[in-house]
Amino acid sequence: MGDAGRARYTYRLRVSSAARTALLAEWDRCRWVWNECVAKSRAVHAHNRTHPGDRLTCGPAQLDRMLTGARATTPWLREGASVPQQQTIRDFAKARSKVLKDIDKRLPVRQRAGMPRHKRKREALPTLNYTTRGFRLKDGRLHLAGGIALTVVWSRELPAAPSSVRVYRDAVGHWYASFVVATEVQPLPATGRVLGVDWGVRETATTTSDTHDLPHAQHGKTAAQRLARYQRMTARRKPARGQAASKGYRQAQAQAAKLHKKVARQRQDTARKWAKRVVRDHDAIAVEDFRPKFLAKTTMARKAADAAIGATKTALIEMGRKHGRDIRLVHPAHTTMDCASCGARTKHALPLSERTYTCTACGAVSPRDKNSARVMLVRAGLIPAGVEGVRPPGALLPEAA
């Protein structure tokens, strides 16, 4: 078995009142470190704008020195473990470098979308990261640096010794431990079959096999009425600015968060079960590398979000990697305009209302999404064309597996 990379194994935690107090105190220190990193980064950018000839840097090394000095002069900060505080700096540096690669550096800092911001106590959820030297597993319990012991609900065994752990609390108030472990490929028997996958909003996934299509589950639509009720309750009970939230307001918030979490789990469960079935039945899978982010600005935003295309695609890729299947990502450009039979391209983009694809070159007629799924196979090289651009007779496109 080969190396499949790294994976996260997440478990529920049973947290005592003493451990909860210790975790929240540790989170307060890490949040303070993050906010200091944000302030330092903004100050450096402001200095570099006003003094171009005297440029300063704000990398992990400078932030580490800042943390060392703060721990030496601040007893409250020194009471906490150094590992999660150092990891906070690493997380900040990673988030900042990722943003700087994607934005126009000529814009002022305040206008840069996505730059790391301050974490407010009432809004940010506790998240603590520990490397190997900051935690250990003993007698089935998780022991963190600083003398914090947590009971783990072992729903399944860890495949290997973890290299790091993330302890966090979700919006519902549940605590979890997410371990990063090295995984090995778990090969499945060869089937000799291939599959093309096209994403959509009418059906979440349309494939070249009718039996492996994934219909729109509409988990969000099913819960929309209850969610609207909780949101109205929250709006009615919202406290005035500067006043503490009432018990009813907190209860309505908790009910809405619990329903959101249930819908997210339903989508994840549907995606994983479908991905497992697809990977088990096919050796190679051509997947449209679709980025559904732009759909958030369209009239289909709600339905597209409910379809959870991004989560489903991620589940399929991870499942394929886990079992050593050949997963090929295909660029989505013009996949709805190309003919899967002859390769001809229409002269204009098809409107979404037109659900049947008709090729003007060869006369092939097929459902629009099915044609796109077959185009995935052709572009991935799983149904290759001949040297003259025409596929040989022995490489017919599958209508259904």
CSV table of C-alpha atoms in Angstrom, one decimal:
chain,number,residue,atom,x,y,z
A,1,MET,CA,0.0,0.0,0.0
A,2,GLY,CA,1.3,3.5,-0.9
A,3,ASP,CA,1.1,6.8,0.9
A,4,ALA,CA,-2.2,8.5,0.5
A,5,GLY,CA,-1.0,11.7,2.2
A,6,ARG,CA,-2.6,13.1,5.4
A,7,ALA,CA,-6.1,13.1,6.6
A,8,ARG,CA,-8.1,14.5,9.6
A,9,TYR,CA,-9.9,12.3,12.1
A,10,THR,CA,-12.3,14.3,14.2
A,11,TYR,CA,-13.8,13.2,17.5
A,12,ARG,CA,-16.2,14.6,20.0
A,13,LEU,CA,-14.8,15.7,23.4
A,14,ARG,CA,-16.3,15.4,26.8
A,15,VAL,CA,-15.1,18.5,28.6
A,16,SER,CA,-15.4,19.1,32.4
A,17,SER,CA,-16.0,22.5,33.8
A,18,ALA,CA,-12.4,22.9,34.9
A,19,ALA,CA,-11.1,21.8,31.5
A,20,ARG,CA,-13.5,24.2,29.8
A,21,THR,CA,-12.3,27.1,31.9
A,22,ALA,CA,-8.7,26.2,31.1
A,23,LEU,CA,-9.4,25.9,27.4
A,24,LEU,CA,-11.2,29.3,27.3
A,25,ALA,CA,-8.3,30.9,29.2
A,26,GLU,CA,-5.8,29.5,26.7
A,27,TRP,CA,-8.0,30.7,23.8
A,28,ASP,CA,-8.0,34.2,25.3
A,29,ARG,CA,-4.2,34.3,25.3
A,30,CYS,CA,-4.1,32.9,21.7
A,31,ARG,CA,-6.7,35.4,20.6
A,32,TRP,CA,-4.6,38.2,22.1
A,33,VAL,CA,-1.5,37.0,20.2
A,34,TRP,CA,-3.5,36.9,16.9
A,35,ASN,CA,-4.8,40.5,17.5
A,36,GLU,CA,-1.2,41.7,18.3
A,37,CYS,CA,-0.1,40.1,15.0
A,38,VAL,CA,-2.8,42.0,13.1
A,39,ALA,CA,-1.8,45.3,14.8
A,40,LYS,CA,1.9,44.7,14.1
A,41,SER,CA,1.2,43.8,10.4
A,42,ARG,CA,-0.9,46.9,9.9
A,43,ALA,CA,1.7,49.1,11.5
A,44,VAL,CA,4.4,47.6,9.3
A,45,HIS,CA,2.3,48.2,6.1
A,46,ALA,CA,1.6,51.8,7.2
A,47,HIS,CA,5.3,52.4,7.8
A,48,ASN,CA,6.3,51.0,4.4
A,49,ARG,CA,3.7,53.2,2.6
A,50,THR,CA,5.0,56.4,4.2
A,51,HIS,CA,8.7,55.4,4.2
A,52,PRO,CA,9.3,53.5,0.9
A,53,GLY,CA,13.1,53.6,1.4
A,54,ASP,CA,13.0,52.1,4.9
A,55,ARG,CA,11.0,49.0,4.4
A,56,LEU,CA,10.1,46.7,7.4
A,57,THR,CA,9.1,43.1,7.4
A,58,CYS,CA,6.5,41.3,9.4
A,59,GLY,CA,7.3,37.6,9.0
A,60,PRO,CA,7.1,34.7,11.4
A,61,ALA,CA,10.6,35.4,12.8
A,62,GLN,CA,9.7,39.0,13.7
A,63,LEU,CA,6.4,37.8,15.3
A,64,ASP,CA,8.2,35.1,17.2
A,65,ARG,CA,10.5,37.7,18.8
A,66,MET,CA,7.5,39.8,19.6
A,67,LEU,CA,5.9,36.8,21.4
A,68,THR,CA,9.1,36.0,23.3
A,69,GLY,CA,9.3,39.6,24.6
A,70,ALA,CA,5.6,39.6,25.5
A,71,ARG,CA,5.9,36.4,27.4
A,72,ALA,CA,8.9,37.7,29.3
A,73,THR,CA,7.1,40.8,30.5
A,74,THR,CA,3.5,39.6,30.8
A,75,PRO,CA,2.8,37.0,33.6
A,76,TRP,CA,-0.8,36.4,32.3
A,77,LEU,CA,0.6,35.4,28.9
A,78,ARG,CA,3.4,33.3,30.4
A,79,GLU,CA,0.9,31.2,32.4
A,80,GLY,CA,-0.4,29.6,29.1
A,81,ALA,CA,1.4,27.0,27.0
A,82,SER,CA,3.8,28.4,24.4
A,83,VAL,CA,2.8,25.8,21.7
A,84,PRO,CA,-0.7,27.1,20.8
A,85,GLN,CA,0.6,30.7,20.9
A,86,GLN,CA,3.4,29.8,18.5
A,87,GLN,CA,0.9,28.0,16.3
A,88,THR,CA,-1.3,31.1,16.3
A,89,ILE,CA,1.6,33.0,14.8
A,90,ARG,CA,2.1,30.3,12.1
A,91,ASP,CA,-1.6,30.4,11.3
A,92,PHE,CA,-1.6,34.2,11.0
A,93,ALA,CA,1.5,34.1,8.7
A,94,LYS,CA,0.0,31.5,6.5
A,95,ALA,CA,-3.3,33.4,6.2
A,96,ARG,CA,-1.5,36.7,5.5
A,97,SER,CA,0.8,35.2,2.8
A,98,LYS,CA,-2.1,33.5,1.1
A,99,VAL,CA,-4.0,36.8,0.9
A,100,LEU,CA,-0.9,38.8,-0.3
A,101,LYS,CA,-0.5,36.4,-3.3
A,102,ASP,CA,-4.1,37.0,-4.5
A,103,ILE,CA,-4.6,40.7,-4.1
A,104,ASP,CA,-3.4,43.8,-5.8
A,105,LYS,CA,-0.5,45.0,-3.6
A,106,ARG,CA,-1.0,48.6,-4.9
A,107,LEU,CA,-4.2,49.0,-2.9
A,108,PRO,CA,-4.2,50.5,0.6
A,109,VAL,CA,-4.3,48.0,3.4
A,110,ARG,CA,-7.8,49.0,4.5
A,111,GLN,CA,-9.1,48.3,1.0
A,112,ARG,CA,-7.6,44.8,0.7
A,113,ALA,CA,-10.4,42.3,1.0
A,114,GLY,CA,-9.6,39.2,3.0
A,115,MET,CA,-6.7,40.5,5.1
A,116,PRO,CA,-6.5,38.9,8.6
A,117,ARG,CA,-8.7,40.9,11.0
A,118,HIS,CA,-9.0,41.1,14.8
A,119,LYS,CA,-10.8,38.3,16.5
A,120,ARG,CA,-13.5,39.5,18.8
A,121,LYS,CA,-14.3,37.7,22.0
A,122,ARG,CA,-18.1,37.5,21.4
A,123,GLU,CA,-17.7,36.4,17.7
A,124,ALA,CA,-14.7,34.2,17.2
A,125,LEU,CA,-15.0,30.5,18.2
A,126,PRO,CA,-12.2,29.0,20.3
A,127,THR,CA,-9.6,27.1,18.2
A,128,LEU,CA,-6.3,25.8,19.6
A,129,ASN,CA,-3.6,24.1,17.6
A,130,TYR,CA,-1.0,21.8,19.1
A,131,THR,CA,2.0,20.1,17.5
A,132,THR,CA,3.5,16.8,18.7
A,133,ARG,CA,5.4,18.4,21.6
A,134,GLY,CA,2.2,20.1,22.9
A,135,PHE,CA,-0.1,17.0,23.4
A,136,ARG,CA,-0.1,13.3,24.1
A,137,LEU,CA,-2.6,10.5,24.2
A,138,LYS,CA,-2.6,8.4,27.4
A,139,ASP,CA,-5.2,5.9,28.6
A,140,GLY,CA,-7.6,7.0,25.9
A,141,ARG,CA,-7.5,10.7,27.1
A,142,LEU,CA,-6.0,13.7,25.4
A,143,HIS,CA,-3.5,15.6,27.5
A,144,LEU,CA,-2.6,19.1,26.3
A,145,ALA,CA,0.2,21.3,27.4
A,146,GLY,CA,-0.7,23.2,30.5
A,147,GLY,CA,-2.2,20.3,32.3
A,148,ILE,CA,-5.5,20.1,30.4
A,149,ALA,CA,-6.9,16.6,30.2
A,150,LEU,CA,-9.9,15.9,27.9
A,151,THR,CA,-12.0,12.7,27.4
A,152,VAL,CA,-12.2,11.7,23.8
A,153,VAL,CA,-15.2,9.8,22.4
A,154,TRP,CA,-13.4,7.3,20.2
A,155,SER,CA,-15.9,6.6,17.5
A,156,ARG,CA,-13.2,4.9,15.4
A,157,GLU,CA,-9.5,4.1,15.8
A,158,LEU,CA,-6.7,6.3,14.7
A,159,PRO,CA,-4.8,4.6,11.8
A,160,ALA,CA,-1.5,6.0,13.0
A,161,ALA,CA,0.1,8.3,15.6
A,162,PRO,CA,-1.1,11.9,15.0
A,163,SER,CA,1.3,14.7,14.2
A,164,SER,CA,-0.9,17.5,15.4
A,165,VAL,CA,-4.3,18.2,16.9
A,166,ARG,CA,-6.8,21.0,16.7
A,167,VAL,CA,-9.2,21.5,19.6
A,168,TYR,CA,-12.1,23.7,18.8
A,169,ARG,CA,-15.7,24.5,19.8
A,170,ASP,CA,-18.5,24.8,17.2
A,171,ALA,CA,-21.4,27.3,17.2
A,172,VAL,CA,-23.6,24.8,19.1
A,173,GLY,CA,-21.1,24.6,22.0
A,174,HIS,CA,-19.7,21.2,21.3
A,175,TRP,CA,-16.0,20.6,21.7
A,176,TYR,CA,-14.0,18.5,19.1
A,177,ALA,CA,-10.5,17.2,18.6
A,178,SER,CA,-9.3,17.0,15.0
A,179,PHE,CA,-6.1,14.8,14.6
A,180,VAL,CA,-3.8,15.0,11.6
A,181,VAL,CA,-2.5,11.5,10.7
A,182,ALA,CA,-0.5,10.0,7.8
A,183,THR,CA,-2.7,7.6,5.8
A,184,GLU,CA,-2.0,4.7,3.4
A,185,VAL,CA,-3.8,3.8,0.2
A,186,GLN,CA,-6.5,1.2,0.7
A,187,PRO,CA,-6.8,-0.3,-2.9
A,188,LEU,CA,-10.1,-1.6,-4.2
A,189,PRO,CA,-10.6,-4.3,-6.9
A,190,ALA,CA,-10.3,-3.1,-10.5
A,191,THR,CA,-13.5,-2.8,-12.4
A,192,GLY,CA,-12.4,-1.7,-15.9
A,193,ARG,CA,-14.9,1.1,-15.9
A,194,VAL,CA,-14.6,4.9,-16.2
A,195,LEU,CA,-16.9,7.7,-15.3
A,196,GLY,CA,-17.4,11.3,-16.3
A,197,VAL,CA,-18.9,13.7,-13.7
A,198,ASP,CA,-20.6,17.1,-14.5
A,199,TRP,CA,-21.9,19.4,-11.7
A,200,GLY,CA,-25.1,21.3,-11.8
A,201,VAL,CA,-28.0,22.7,-9.8
A,202,ARG,CA,-30.9,20.7,-11.2
A,203,GLU,CA,-29.0,17.6,-10.3
A,204,THR,CA,-25.9,17.9,-8.1
A,205,ALA,CA,-23.9,15.5,-10.2
A,206,THR,CA,-24.8,14.1,-13.7
A,207,THR,CA,-22.6,11.2,-14.8
A,208,THR,CA,-22.1,9.0,-17.8
A,209,SER,CA,-23.8,6.3,-15.8
A,210,ASP,CA,-27.5,6.7,-15.1
A,211,THR,CA,-27.2,4.6,-11.9
A,212,HIS,CA,-24.6,7.0,-10.4
A,213,ASP,CA,-26.3,10.3,-10.9
A,214,LEU,CA,-26.7,12.3,-7.7
A,215,PRO,CA,-30.0,14.1,-7.4
A,216,HIS,CA,-30.5,17.4,-5.6
A,217,ALA,CA,-31.2,16.3,-2.0
A,218,GLN,CA,-32.6,19.7,-0.9
A,219,HIS,CA,-31.6,19.4,2.7
A,220,GLY,CA,-31.5,23.1,3.1
A,221,LYS,CA,-34.9,23.6,1.5
A,222,THR,CA,-36.4,21.1,3.9
A,223,ALA,CA,-35.1,23.0,6.9
A,224,ALA,CA,-35.8,26.5,5.5
A,225,GLN,CA,-39.1,27.0,7.3
A,226,ARG,CA,-37.8,26.0,10.7
A,227,LEU,CA,-34.6,28.1,10.1
A,228,ALA,CA,-36.7,31.2,9.2
A,229,ARG,CA,-38.7,30.8,12.4
A,230,TYR,CA,-35.5,30.7,14.5
A,231,GLN,CA,-34.1,33.7,12.7
A,232,ARG,CA,-37.3,35.7,13.3
A,233,MET,CA,-37.0,34.8,17.0
A,234,THR,CA,-33.4,36.0,17.0
A,235,ALA,CA,-34.3,39.3,15.2
A,236,ARG,CA,-37.1,40.0,17.7
A,237,ARG,CA,-34.9,39.3,20.8
A,238,LYS,CA,-31.8,41.1,19.5
A,239,PRO,CA,-30.4,43.2,22.4
A,240,ALA,CA,-29.8,46.9,22.1
A,241,ARG,CA,-26.2,48.0,21.4
A,242,GLY,CA,-24.2,47.7,24.6
A,243,GLN,CA,-26.7,45.5,26.4
A,244,ALA,CA,-26.2,41.9,27.3
A,245,ALA,CA,-28.1,39.3,25.3
A,246,SER,CA,-31.2,37.8,27.0
A,247,LYS,CA,-31.6,34.1,27.6
A,248,GLY,CA,-34.3,33.9,24.9
A,249,TYR,CA,-31.9,35.4,22.4
A,250,ARG,CA,-29.2,32.9,23.2
A,251,GLN,CA,-31.6,30.1,23.0
A,252,ALA,CA,-32.8,31.2,19.5
A,253,GLN,CA,-29.2,31.5,18.4
A,254,ALA,CA,-28.4,28.0,19.6
A,255,GLN,CA,-31.5,26.5,17.9
A,256,ALA,CA,-30.5,28.2,14.6
A,257,ALA,CA,-26.9,27.0,14.9
A,258,LYS,CA,-28.0,23.4,15.7
A,259,LEU,CA,-30.2,23.3,12.6
A,260,HIS,CA,-27.4,24.7,10.4
A,261,LYS,CA,-25.1,22.0,11.7
A,262,LYS,CA,-27.7,19.3,11.0
A,263,VAL,CA,-28.1,20.4,7.4
A,264,ALA,CA,-24.3,20.5,7.0
A,265,ARG,CA,-24.0,17.0,8.3
A,266,GLN,CA,-26.8,15.7,6.0
A,267,ARG,CA,-25.0,17.2,3.0
A,268,GLN,CA,-21.7,15.7,4.1
A,269,ASP,CA,-23.3,12.3,4.7
A,270,THR,CA,-24.9,12.3,1.2
A,271,ALA,CA,-21.7,13.4,-0.5
A,272,ARG,CA,-19.6,10.7,1.2
A,273,LYS,CA,-21.9,7.9,0.5
A,274,TRP,CA,-22.2,8.9,-3.1
A,275,ALA,CA,-18.5,9.3,-3.5
A,276,LYS,CA,-17.8,5.9,-1.9
A,277,ARG,CA,-20.2,4.2,-4.4
A,278,VAL,CA,-18.7,6.0,-7.4
A,279,VAL,CA,-15.1,5.2,-6.4
A,280,ARG,CA,-15.9,1.6,-5.6
A,281,ASP,CA,-17.5,1.0,-9.1
A,282,HIS,CA,-14.9,2.8,-11.3
A,283,ASP,CA,-11.2,2.8,-11.9
A,284,ALA,CA,-10.9,6.3,-13.3
A,285,ILE,CA,-13.1,9.3,-12.9
A,286,ALA,CA,-13.1,12.5,-14.9
A,287,VAL,CA,-14.4,15.3,-12.7
A,288,GLU,CA,-15.3,18.8,-13.7
A,289,ASP,CA,-13.1,21.2,-11.8
A,290,PHE,CA,-16.0,23.4,-11.2
A,291,ARG,CA,-15.7,26.5,-8.8
A,292,PRO,CA,-19.2,27.3,-7.6
A,293,LYS,CA,-18.2,30.6,-6.0
A,294,PHE,CA,-19.5,32.7,-8.9
A,295,LEU,CA,-23.0,31.2,-8.4
A,296,ALA,CA,-23.3,33.2,-5.2
A,297,LYS,CA,-23.9,36.3,-7.3
A,298,THR,CA,-26.7,34.7,-9.4
A,299,THR,CA,-30.4,34.0,-8.9
A,300,MET,CA,-29.4,30.3,-8.3
A,301,ALA,CA,-27.3,31.2,-5.3
A,302,ARG,CA,-29.7,29.5,-2.7
A,303,LYS,CA,-30.1,26.3,-4.8
A,304,ALA,CA,-26.4,26.1,-5.6
A,305,ALA,CA,-25.5,26.4,-1.9
A,306,ASP,CA,-28.0,23.8,-1.0
A,307,ALA,CA,-26.5,21.4,-3.6
A,308,ALA,CA,-23.1,21.7,-1.8
A,309,ILE,CA,-21.2,21.1,-5.1
A,310,GLY,CA,-17.9,22.1,-3.5
A,311,ALA,CA,-18.2,19.7,-0.6
A,312,THR,CA,-19.3,16.9,-2.8
A,313,LYS,CA,-16.4,17.4,-5.2
A,314,THR,CA,-14.0,17.5,-2.2
A,315,ALA,CA,-15.5,14.2,-0.9
A,316,LEU,CA,-15.1,12.5,-4.2
A,317,ILE,CA,-11.4,13.6,-4.6
A,318,GLU,CA,-10.6,12.6,-1.1
A,319,MET,CA,-12.3,9.2,-1.5
A,320,GLY,CA,-10.5,8.6,-4.7
A,321,ARG,CA,-7.2,9.4,-3.2
A,322,LYS,CA,-7.9,7.2,-0.2
A,323,HIS,CA,-8.5,4.1,-2.4
A,324,GLY,CA,-5.9,4.8,-5.1
A,325,ARG,CA,-8.3,5.6,-7.9
A,326,ASP,CA,-7.4,7.8,-10.9
A,327,ILE,CA,-9.2,11.1,-10.4
A,328,ARG,CA,-8.7,13.6,-13.2
A,329,LEU,CA,-9.8,17.2,-12.9
A,330,VAL,CA,-11.1,18.8,-16.1
A,331,HIS,CA,-11.3,22.5,-16.8
A,332,PRO,CA,-14.9,23.5,-17.1
A,333,ALA,CA,-14.6,26.0,-19.9
A,334,HIS,CA,-16.9,25.3,-22.9
A,335,THR,CA,-17.9,21.9,-21.6
A,336,THR,CA,-21.6,22.8,-22.3
A,337,MET,CA,-20.8,23.9,-25.9
A,338,ASP,CA,-18.7,21.0,-27.1
A,339,CYS,CA,-20.1,17.9,-28.7
A,340,ALA,CA,-19.0,14.6,-27.0
A,341,SER,CA,-19.5,12.7,-30.3
A,342,CYS,CA,-17.5,14.7,-32.8
A,343,GLY,CA,-15.9,17.5,-30.8
A,344,ALA,CA,-17.6,20.4,-32.6
A,345,ARG,CA,-18.3,23.5,-30.6
A,346,THR,CA,-21.5,25.6,-30.9
A,347,LYS,CA,-21.1,29.2,-31.9
A,348,HIS,CA,-23.0,30.6,-28.9
A,349,ALA,CA,-23.4,29.6,-25.3
A,350,LEU,CA,-26.5,27.6,-24.5
A,351,PRO,CA,-29.0,29.3,-22.1
A,352,LEU,CA,-29.7,27.4,-18.9
A,353,SER,CA,-33.3,26.9,-20.0
A,354,GLU,CA,-32.2,24.8,-23.0
A,355,ARG,CA,-31.7,21.3,-21.5
A,356,THR,CA,-31.2,19.4,-24.7
A,357,TYR,CA,-27.9,19.6,-26.6
A,358,THR,CA,-28.1,19.3,-30.4
A,359,CYS,CA,-24.9,19.2,-32.4
A,360,THR,CA,-25.2,21.2,-35.7
A,361,ALA,CA,-22.1,19.3,-37.1
A,362,CYS,CA,-23.0,15.6,-36.6
A,363,GLY,CA,-26.7,15.9,-35.5
A,364,ALA,CA,-26.1,14.1,-32.2
A,365,VAL,CA,-28.9,14.8,-29.7
A,366,SER,CA,-28.6,14.2,-26.0
A,367,PRO,CA,-29.5,15.7,-22.6
A,368,ARG,CA,-27.3,18.7,-22.0
A,369,ASP,CA,-25.7,17.5,-18.7
A,370,LYS,CA,-25.2,14.0,-20.1
A,371,ASN,CA,-23.3,15.4,-23.0
A,372,SER,CA,-21.1,17.5,-20.7
A,373,ALA,CA,-20.3,14.4,-18.6
A,374,ARG,CA,-19.2,12.6,-21.7
A,375,VAL,CA,-17.0,15.6,-22.7
A,376,MET,CA,-15.3,15.2,-19.3
A,377,LEU,CA,-14.2,11.7,-20.4
A,378,VAL,CA,-12.9,12.9,-23.7
A,379,ARG,CA,-10.9,15.8,-22.2
A,380,ALA,CA,-9.4,13.6,-19.5
A,381,GLY,CA,-8.1,11.2,-22.2
A,382,LEU,CA,-10.2,8.3,-20.9
A,383,ILE,CA,-12.0,8.1,-24.3
A,384,PRO,CA,-9.2,9.5,-26.6
A,385,ALA,CA,-9.7,10.8,-30.1
A,386,GLY,CA,-7.7,9.5,-33.0
A,387,VAL,CA,-5.0,11.5,-34.9
A,388,GLU,CA,-7.6,12.9,-37.2
A,389,GLY,CA,-9.8,14.1,-34.4
A,390,VAL,CA,-12.2,11.2,-34.7
A,391,ARG,CA,-12.4,8.5,-32.1
A,392,PRO,CA,-11.8,5.0,-33.3
A,393,PRO,CA,-14.8,2.5,-33.3
A,394,GLY,CA,-13.5,0.6,-30.3
A,395,ALA,CA,-13.6,3.8,-28.1
A,396,LEU,CA,-17.3,4.5,-28.1
A,397,LEU,CA,-18.6,6.8,-25.4
A,398,PRO,CA,-20.5,5.0,-22.7
A,399,GLU,CA,-24.2,5.8,-22.5
A,400,ALA,CA,-24.6,4.0,-19.2
A,401,ALA,CA,-22.4,1.8,-17.1
